[in-house]
Amino acid sequence: MLDAACLWRQFLSSPWLQAGAMGLLATVLAVGLWAAASTTFTALDWTAYDFWLTDRAPIQVSSSLLIVTRDPASEEEFGAGPWDRAIFARLLISAHESGALAIGLDHRLDHASPAQLGGAASDALLLEAMNTAGPIIVVQGPDATLVSDAAIAGHLLVTTHFDHVARTVPVATTGDRQSVPAFGIALYRAFQQQTSPTKPSLSDGGTGSLLVNYVGNGTIDAFPTVPISSVWNAIEHHESDRLTEWFKGKVVVFLPNPIAGGSLLLPTGQTVTSSVAHLHVLNMLLTDNQIYQLGATGRSLMTLLVAWLAAWLLLQFRGTTSLILAGTAVAIYGALILLALVAAHLVLPLAMPLTAALLVLVGTTIWSHLTAHQRLMLLEQDMLRLQQEAIAVREALVLRETRAETLQEDLTVARAAITQSTGQQEELTRSADVLRSQLADAQAQEDEARRKLEGLEQQLHSLRAATNESIAIGDVELDRLRDECRQLGIITQDAGLLRLYRDLKKGAKSPLTVLVLGEPGTGKELFARAVHRLSPRAGKTFIAVNMAAISPELFESELFGHTKGSFTGAMADRKGYFELANHGTIFLDEIGDLRLDHQSKLLRVLQEKSFYRVGATIPTTVDVRIVAATNRDLQRGVSEGWFREDLYFRLTGLVFRLPSLRERTGDVPILAEIFLNEISGQMGKPVLKLSNEALRVLVEQEWKGNVREFRHCLEQAIALNDGPLLTKESLRLGSASASPTGRAKPSQILPDPASDAAVLNCLRQHGFDMQATAKPLGWDRSTVTQRLKGLCFQALVEADGDQAKAALAIAGDPSHLRTVELKLMDYHSHLMSVIEPFATADEALLDCKRRFKNLPDRHFSSVETLVRQYFRQDGPTSLGLRKGS
């Protein structure tokens, strides 16, 4: 470990470390001063913002914003004081009917109307208009429960700083234990929901604030306005074209209160009301001209960076040069502040970095005087240490020169000995050359054989790809897709179904309608749910509707809902399935069973995204992703006339046809194992196993009901079975289990495709070719090698070291015996080379665990047995292989 003196020496010799410490200390002091004197610091921080806001080119005014203001003509008609709320109701309805996307009203609903202004009737008209014409943003809505003036004012709150200048608007304020969104921000959210419902919006909560980017001089004159009197005249004279020209596709804000003058001081020197400030916030968001500011952490990090750079320049260089460079760095930062404000609309801190730089200047001056004497002492110590090291090097050089002379004498003797053995050495050299030549020939022959084998494998792969598979998927991707499917409840290892899932995964991100085709029991609803979970709507509602189970008389009520009193038994308003699935996904199962008159009503919803509740006069608009499924041939239905052609083309945005279970027999063993575990647990029985014959029958069975029928068969077999094993007779499939014509019977099927017996059987079928065996198992070559290595060690332990017996047990067929013997000897030699350097069995086993980490745990016990036998008999021959009797 380094002692304190050494660490201190390194610190004094490193300007980087000193600058870091100095910068950190200056940053902490600057943050403390900012907290103590925030008024002065804030004034400096807003200097660049105020200067830029008054001298920059004006930002654009959104074409989607229209302000309707009170004017003398409207006051002459409706009065100079408060107005009847029925007037507001008519204005809101007209704006909505003329195409306004969002409507704002600067009017509080915290009190009832007096009798002279319409009383309760006017209030009812306004509430009805707000429910009809939404979305409408008011200062206080009828659904809010704001009781205090502070909470009501929070809707139009504008933050002022020490100089009473309004620069920021809170995103939301909290009053009466509820969050109140800012007026301008609430209007922007409502407009955004109408135009871009999938686009992320501003956060609905929190206490953050937005810097305001004012238009022009910040007054109401910067916006396009229309007098209320002009709008009222157009309404009275039914000038719908004129109203549409004003309102269609815009955010309309009604300001029925007088707006002349105000109490808020702007950086431009003007005074406005809080409503006008919120209109500037709305315009800023609509035109995407936001101004950003760093948070407390960002300001601290920026301060630390400037302080560290100034400290490093002052410590790295000396005299006037260091001051000039540090001053230049601070000036560059000042220019960066203006550049960030102009180019990125980002307000960087000014006061804290300047304070930290000033503290660094003072601190480095004091630090240099305090450490000058210590640096001189360290230099003297270093010179003394170097002198001592030079003396030691000279002494070592003398010793090495003496040793070199001795070695020269030894070299002379060695050369004489070499001269005597030159003849033997030349003979050994010639033998070595012959061996090298033979080795090179053998390697060349091996390389040639490998090239031929690779060529044959490529030809075979090309033929297989041309006849069996149109799109090749690598093993890694298959494993990944298989794992993703399992997480969604889709259990398969069929390459065709995995490719279909890969396409479904891509298509789920699009808004297109999805049609899932397939026989009953093929998992159409599972894939429908997968479309929902893989789509951007995953966090919304998923509604599954069985179209065949809905009564024809209740079709419209179930799907579209009804209003109170629309028919006998309609005691209250009810939302239909489409409205419940708004912003989510609706799954229409058995779509092919719809009647023709119902098909036309469903087509209207798909085309217009709107419908009428039963008994309603106002349409309901929804945003729903449609996923349909059927086991019927819709194309034949179109040609035969029982399915509408236009509805068919609406449904076939993306079409996925699920294969039946008899087309993917490779999934039968996996499904059988999962269902056996689930059903046994549900029935409270021990987990049963399938015999080879029973699994063969399951694979060869024609499952017309697919997975549903397959699971029912296993449920019945488990319920009626007494023993721990399910046999062919337990399944009670009878003659139906005969394999269909043209399907090849598998030579042998094991209950667990990944068991040792299954892997060994696959190895024997492929002549112990690792690469050929890995492909049908869906593994890589190294995994198969590790499995065979474990089997060899296990066989060697069971044969008590008899090589011939162990190899025959693994090979099974004498034709594979030599191949297995070679592999077994190679694995044994490797194990010997690993454990020979160690003195005890425990040390050897620790290293074996590291080297054979990919070996299955059940096979490592055989390795442990072999290693302990070796050390127990104390000799390498104890682990040697016997040739057998």
Tab-separated table of C-alpha atoms in Angstrom, residues 434-680:
chain	number	residue	atom	x	y	z
A	434	VAL	CA	11.122	-35.529	-41.965
A	435	LEU	CA	8.529	-35.404	-39.179
A	436	ARG	CA	7.715	-31.775	-39.989
A	437	SER	CA	7.239	-32.708	-43.649
A	438	GLN	CA	4.964	-35.600	-42.747
A	439	LEU	CA	3.005	-33.361	-40.385
A	440	ALA	CA	2.610	-30.729	-43.081
A	441	ASP	CA	1.326	-33.363	-45.535
A	442	ALA	CA	-1.124	-34.671	-42.966
A	443	GLN	CA	-2.362	-31.154	-42.223
A	444	ALA	CA	-2.743	-30.444	-45.938
A	445	GLN	CA	-4.732	-33.657	-46.404
A	446	GLU	CA	-6.894	-32.773	-43.398
A	447	ASP	CA	-7.524	-29.256	-44.770
A	448	GLU	CA	-8.445	-30.706	-48.156
A	449	ALA	CA	-10.843	-33.166	-46.537
A	450	ARG	CA	-12.390	-30.374	-44.475
A	451	ARG	CA	-12.867	-28.230	-47.610
A	452	LYS	CA	-14.563	-31.101	-49.414
A	453	LEU	CA	-16.782	-31.769	-46.381
A	454	GLU	CA	-17.743	-28.091	-46.127
A	455	GLY	CA	-18.553	-28.044	-49.849
A	456	LEU	CA	-20.773	-31.102	-49.498
A	457	GLU	CA	-22.490	-29.614	-46.427
A	458	GLN	CA	-23.105	-26.340	-48.310
A	459	GLN	CA	-24.600	-28.254	-51.249
A	460	LEU	CA	-26.774	-30.265	-48.892
A	461	HIS	CA	-27.834	-27.091	-47.066
A	462	SER	CA	-28.696	-25.427	-50.375
A	463	LEU	CA	-30.821	-28.383	-51.425
A	464	ARG	CA	-32.611	-28.406	-48.061
A	465	ALA	CA	-33.189	-24.659	-48.196
A	466	ALA	CA	-34.615	-24.939	-51.702
A	467	THR	CA	-37.010	-27.762	-50.883
A	468	ASN	CA	-37.933	-27.358	-47.251
A	469	GLU	CA	-37.463	-23.779	-46.169
A	470	SER	CA	-38.018	-20.506	-47.987
A	471	ILE	CA	-36.483	-18.266	-45.325
A	472	ALA	CA	-33.626	-19.587	-43.182
A	473	ILE	CA	-33.560	-18.629	-39.535
A	474	GLY	CA	-30.375	-19.064	-37.505
A	475	ASP	CA	-30.285	-21.124	-34.324
A	476	VAL	CA	-29.711	-18.046	-32.175
A	477	GLU	CA	-32.739	-16.279	-33.604
A	478	LEU	CA	-34.859	-19.425	-33.252
A	479	ASP	CA	-33.929	-19.637	-29.565
A	480	ARG	CA	-34.750	-15.972	-29.059
A	481	LEU	CA	-38.106	-16.241	-30.838
A	482	ARG	CA	-38.915	-19.423	-28.920
A	483	ASP	CA	-38.265	-17.668	-25.592
A	484	GLU	CA	-40.337	-14.638	-26.596
A	485	CYS	CA	-43.241	-16.888	-27.622
A	486	ARG	CA	-43.085	-18.755	-24.307
A	487	GLN	CA	-43.384	-15.449	-22.423
A	488	LEU	CA	-46.602	-14.779	-24.357
A	489	GLY	CA	-48.003	-18.253	-23.606
A	490	ILE	CA	-47.234	-19.615	-27.107
A	491	ILE	CA	-45.397	-22.933	-26.661
A	492	THR	CA	-43.697	-24.072	-29.877
A	493	GLN	CA	-40.384	-24.956	-31.471
A	494	ASP	CA	-41.784	-25.232	-34.983
A	495	ALA	CA	-39.683	-23.078	-37.337
A	496	GLY	CA	-42.680	-22.200	-39.525
A	497	LEU	CA	-44.753	-20.985	-36.590
A	498	LEU	CA	-41.764	-19.060	-35.198
A	499	ARG	CA	-41.343	-17.333	-38.581
A	500	LEU	CA	-45.040	-16.441	-38.494
A	501	TYR	CA	-44.551	-14.986	-34.986
A	502	ARG	CA	-41.571	-12.989	-36.239
A	503	ASP	CA	-43.767	-11.445	-38.967
A	504	LEU	CA	-46.570	-10.865	-36.458
A	505	LYS	CA	-44.118	-9.064	-34.173
A	506	LYS	CA	-43.209	-6.681	-36.987
A	507	GLY	CA	-46.830	-6.129	-38.041
A	508	ALA	CA	-48.048	-5.541	-34.473
A	509	LYS	CA	-46.310	-2.150	-34.396
A	510	SER	CA	-48.441	-0.898	-37.331
A	511	PRO	CA	-52.092	0.251	-36.970
A	512	LEU	CA	-53.334	-2.211	-39.626
A	513	THR	CA	-56.252	-4.561	-38.942
A	514	VAL	CA	-55.088	-8.137	-38.262
A	515	LEU	CA	-56.965	-11.263	-39.393
A	516	VAL	CA	-55.922	-14.563	-37.753
A	517	LEU	CA	-57.046	-17.697	-39.598
A	518	GLY	CA	-56.854	-21.265	-38.366
A	519	GLU	CA	-58.741	-24.307	-37.242
A	520	PRO	CA	-60.382	-24.405	-33.781
A	521	GLY	CA	-57.855	-24.910	-31.022
A	522	THR	CA	-54.804	-23.567	-32.896
A	523	GLY	CA	-54.346	-20.616	-30.491
A	524	LYS	CA	-55.917	-17.728	-32.410
A	525	GLU	CA	-56.713	-15.784	-29.230
A	526	LEU	CA	-53.137	-16.263	-27.961
A	527	PHE	CA	-51.819	-14.643	-31.133
A	528	ALA	CA	-54.438	-11.879	-30.881
A	529	ARG	CA	-53.240	-11.089	-27.366
A	530	ALA	CA	-49.648	-11.194	-28.651
A	531	VAL	CA	-50.556	-8.532	-31.264
A	532	HIS	CA	-51.891	-6.340	-28.449
A	533	ARG	CA	-48.899	-6.847	-26.115
A	534	LEU	CA	-46.375	-6.200	-28.899
A	535	SER	CA	-48.157	-3.054	-30.152
A	536	PRO	CA	-47.872	0.540	-28.831
A	537	ARG	CA	-51.286	-0.067	-27.205
A	538	ALA	CA	-49.934	-2.694	-24.804
A	539	GLY	CA	-50.731	-0.567	-21.754
A	540	LYS	CA	-54.376	-0.076	-22.787
A	541	THR	CA	-57.447	-2.323	-22.682
A	542	PHE	CA	-57.770	-5.634	-24.551
A	543	ILE	CA	-61.377	-6.737	-25.129
A	544	ALA	CA	-62.149	-10.230	-26.500
A	545	VAL	CA	-65.602	-10.699	-28.070
A	546	ASN	CA	-67.012	-14.019	-29.303
A	547	MET	CA	-69.181	-12.861	-32.203
A	548	ALA	CA	-70.920	-16.243	-32.477
A	549	ALA	CA	-72.100	-16.042	-28.844
A	550	ILE	CA	-73.843	-12.647	-29.174
A	551	SER	CA	-77.614	-12.756	-29.624
A	552	PRO	CA	-78.663	-11.104	-32.932
A	553	GLU	CA	-81.181	-8.898	-31.067
A	554	LEU	CA	-78.490	-7.587	-28.707
A	555	PHE	CA	-75.742	-7.177	-31.321
A	556	GLU	CA	-75.793	-3.348	-31.460
A	557	SER	CA	-76.265	-2.947	-27.708
A	558	GLU	CA	-73.372	-5.301	-26.893
A	559	LEU	CA	-70.915	-3.845	-29.386
A	560	PHE	CA	-71.915	-0.159	-29.433
A	561	GLY	CA	-73.791	0.321	-26.134
A	562	HIS	CA	-77.125	2.019	-25.487
A	563	THR	CA	-78.603	5.024	-23.738
A	564	LYS	CA	-80.998	5.030	-20.847
A	565	GLY	CA	-84.573	4.311	-21.955
A	566	SER	CA	-83.640	3.353	-25.516
A	567	PHE	CA	-85.515	0.065	-25.111
A	568	THR	CA	-87.286	-1.928	-22.442
A	569	GLY	CA	-84.823	-2.856	-19.712
A	570	ALA	CA	-82.327	-0.078	-20.541
A	571	MET	CA	-82.210	1.357	-17.023
A	572	ALA	CA	-78.966	3.302	-17.504
A	573	ASP	CA	-76.405	4.325	-20.103
A	574	ARG	CA	-74.113	1.460	-21.069
A	575	LYS	CA	-70.848	1.449	-22.974
A	576	GLY	CA	-70.388	-1.195	-25.658
A	577	TYR	CA	-67.317	-3.306	-26.300
A	578	PHE	CA	-65.906	-0.827	-28.851
A	579	GLU	CA	-66.127	2.082	-26.420
A	580	LEU	CA	-64.629	0.000	-23.611
A	581	ALA	CA	-61.673	-0.828	-25.881
A	582	ASN	CA	-61.025	2.829	-26.810
A	583	HIS	CA	-57.275	3.431	-27.357
A	584	GLY	CA	-56.754	-0.326	-26.947
A	585	THR	CA	-57.423	-3.500	-28.944
A	586	ILE	CA	-60.653	-5.381	-29.592
A	587	PHE	CA	-60.523	-9.059	-30.612
A	588	LEU	CA	-63.494	-10.144	-32.731
A	589	ASP	CA	-63.453	-13.951	-32.578
A	590	GLU	CA	-65.524	-16.043	-35.026
A	591	ILE	CA	-66.001	-13.048	-37.322
A	592	GLY	CA	-67.155	-15.403	-40.083
A	593	ASP	CA	-70.391	-16.152	-38.174
A	594	LEU	CA	-71.743	-12.571	-38.462
A	595	ARG	CA	-75.045	-12.011	-40.242
A	596	LEU	CA	-75.009	-9.797	-43.340
A	597	ASP	CA	-76.913	-6.923	-41.690
A	598	HIS	CA	-74.480	-6.978	-38.769
A	599	GLN	CA	-71.527	-7.039	-41.172
A	600	SER	CA	-72.625	-3.705	-42.673
A	601	LYS	CA	-72.812	-2.091	-39.226
A	602	LEU	CA	-69.382	-3.391	-38.319
A	603	LEU	CA	-68.007	-2.117	-41.640
A	604	ARG	CA	-69.196	1.416	-40.785
A	605	VAL	CA	-67.205	1.351	-37.538
A	606	LEU	CA	-64.058	0.146	-39.339
A	607	GLN	CA	-64.390	2.856	-41.997
A	608	GLU	CA	-65.420	5.894	-39.932
A	609	LYS	CA	-64.103	4.992	-36.463
A	610	SER	CA	-67.465	6.137	-35.060
A	611	PHE	CA	-70.888	4.697	-34.256
A	612	TYR	CA	-74.184	5.540	-32.580
A	613	ARG	CA	-75.216	4.023	-29.303
A	614	VAL	CA	-78.682	2.490	-29.415
A	615	GLY	CA	-81.029	5.406	-28.813
A	616	ALA	CA	-78.304	8.081	-29.154
A	617	THR	CA	-78.319	10.988	-31.601
A	618	ILE	CA	-74.671	11.974	-31.198
A	619	PRO	CA	-71.972	9.711	-32.685
A	620	THR	CA	-69.243	8.242	-30.503
A	621	THR	CA	-65.725	8.283	-31.912
A	622	VAL	CA	-63.201	5.643	-30.846
A	623	ASP	CA	-59.603	4.762	-31.616
A	624	VAL	CA	-59.475	0.955	-31.600
A	625	ARG	CA	-57.081	-1.611	-33.098
A	626	ILE	CA	-59.093	-4.442	-34.692
A	627	VAL	CA	-57.900	-8.060	-34.506
A	628	ALA	CA	-60.321	-10.593	-35.997
A	629	ALA	CA	-60.217	-14.391	-36.165
A	630	THR	CA	-62.200	-17.156	-37.823
A	631	ASN	CA	-61.941	-20.797	-38.784
A	632	ARG	CA	-64.100	-20.313	-41.887
A	633	ASP	CA	-62.989	-19.608	-45.468
A	634	LEU	CA	-63.921	-15.935	-45.888
A	635	GLN	CA	-62.822	-15.874	-49.533
A	636	ARG	CA	-65.328	-18.616	-50.288
A	637	GLY	CA	-67.876	-16.683	-48.267
A	638	VAL	CA	-67.338	-13.659	-50.500
A	639	SER	CA	-67.816	-15.725	-53.648
A	640	GLU	CA	-70.908	-17.488	-52.207
A	641	GLY	CA	-72.424	-14.247	-50.928
A	642	TRP	CA	-72.581	-14.874	-47.165
A	643	PHE	CA	-69.683	-12.512	-46.372
A	644	ARG	CA	-69.356	-8.905	-47.605
A	645	GLU	CA	-66.421	-8.299	-49.930
A	646	ASP	CA	-65.778	-4.740	-48.670
A	647	LEU	CA	-65.668	-5.975	-45.051
A	648	TYR	CA	-63.297	-8.774	-46.099
A	649	PHE	CA	-60.820	-6.301	-47.587
A	650	ARG	CA	-61.119	-4.100	-44.477
A	651	LEU	CA	-60.203	-7.037	-42.256
A	652	THR	CA	-57.267	-8.325	-44.317
A	653	GLY	CA	-54.737	-5.608	-43.502
A	654	LEU	CA	-52.399	-8.294	-42.129
A	655	VAL	CA	-53.343	-11.972	-42.455
A	656	PHE	CA	-51.764	-14.763	-40.389
A	657	ARG	CA	-52.758	-18.413	-40.971
A	658	LEU	CA	-51.934	-20.622	-37.976
A	659	PRO	CA	-50.872	-24.214	-38.767
A	660	SER	CA	-52.729	-27.082	-37.156
A	661	LEU	CA	-51.110	-29.332	-34.557
A	662	ARG	CA	-50.793	-32.188	-37.066
A	663	GLU	CA	-48.635	-29.873	-39.230
A	664	ARG	CA	-46.174	-29.280	-36.380
A	665	THR	CA	-45.796	-32.658	-34.699
A	666	GLY	CA	-42.470	-31.578	-33.225
A	667	ASP	CA	-44.428	-29.530	-30.652
A	668	VAL	CA	-46.310	-32.569	-29.329
A	669	PRO	CA	-43.573	-33.725	-26.849
A	670	ILE	CA	-43.150	-30.186	-25.466
A	671	LEU	CA	-46.894	-29.585	-25.102
A	672	ALA	CA	-47.326	-33.026	-23.558
A	673	GLU	CA	-44.721	-32.324	-20.873
A	674	ILE	CA	-46.234	-28.913	-19.999
A	675	PHE	CA	-49.822	-30.211	-19.949
A	676	LEU	CA	-48.865	-33.229	-17.828
A	677	ASN	CA	-47.318	-30.937	-15.195
A	678	GLU	CA	-50.279	-28.522	-15.211
A	679	ILE	CA	-53.050	-31.131	-15.200
A	680	SER	CA	-51.367	-33.295	-12.538
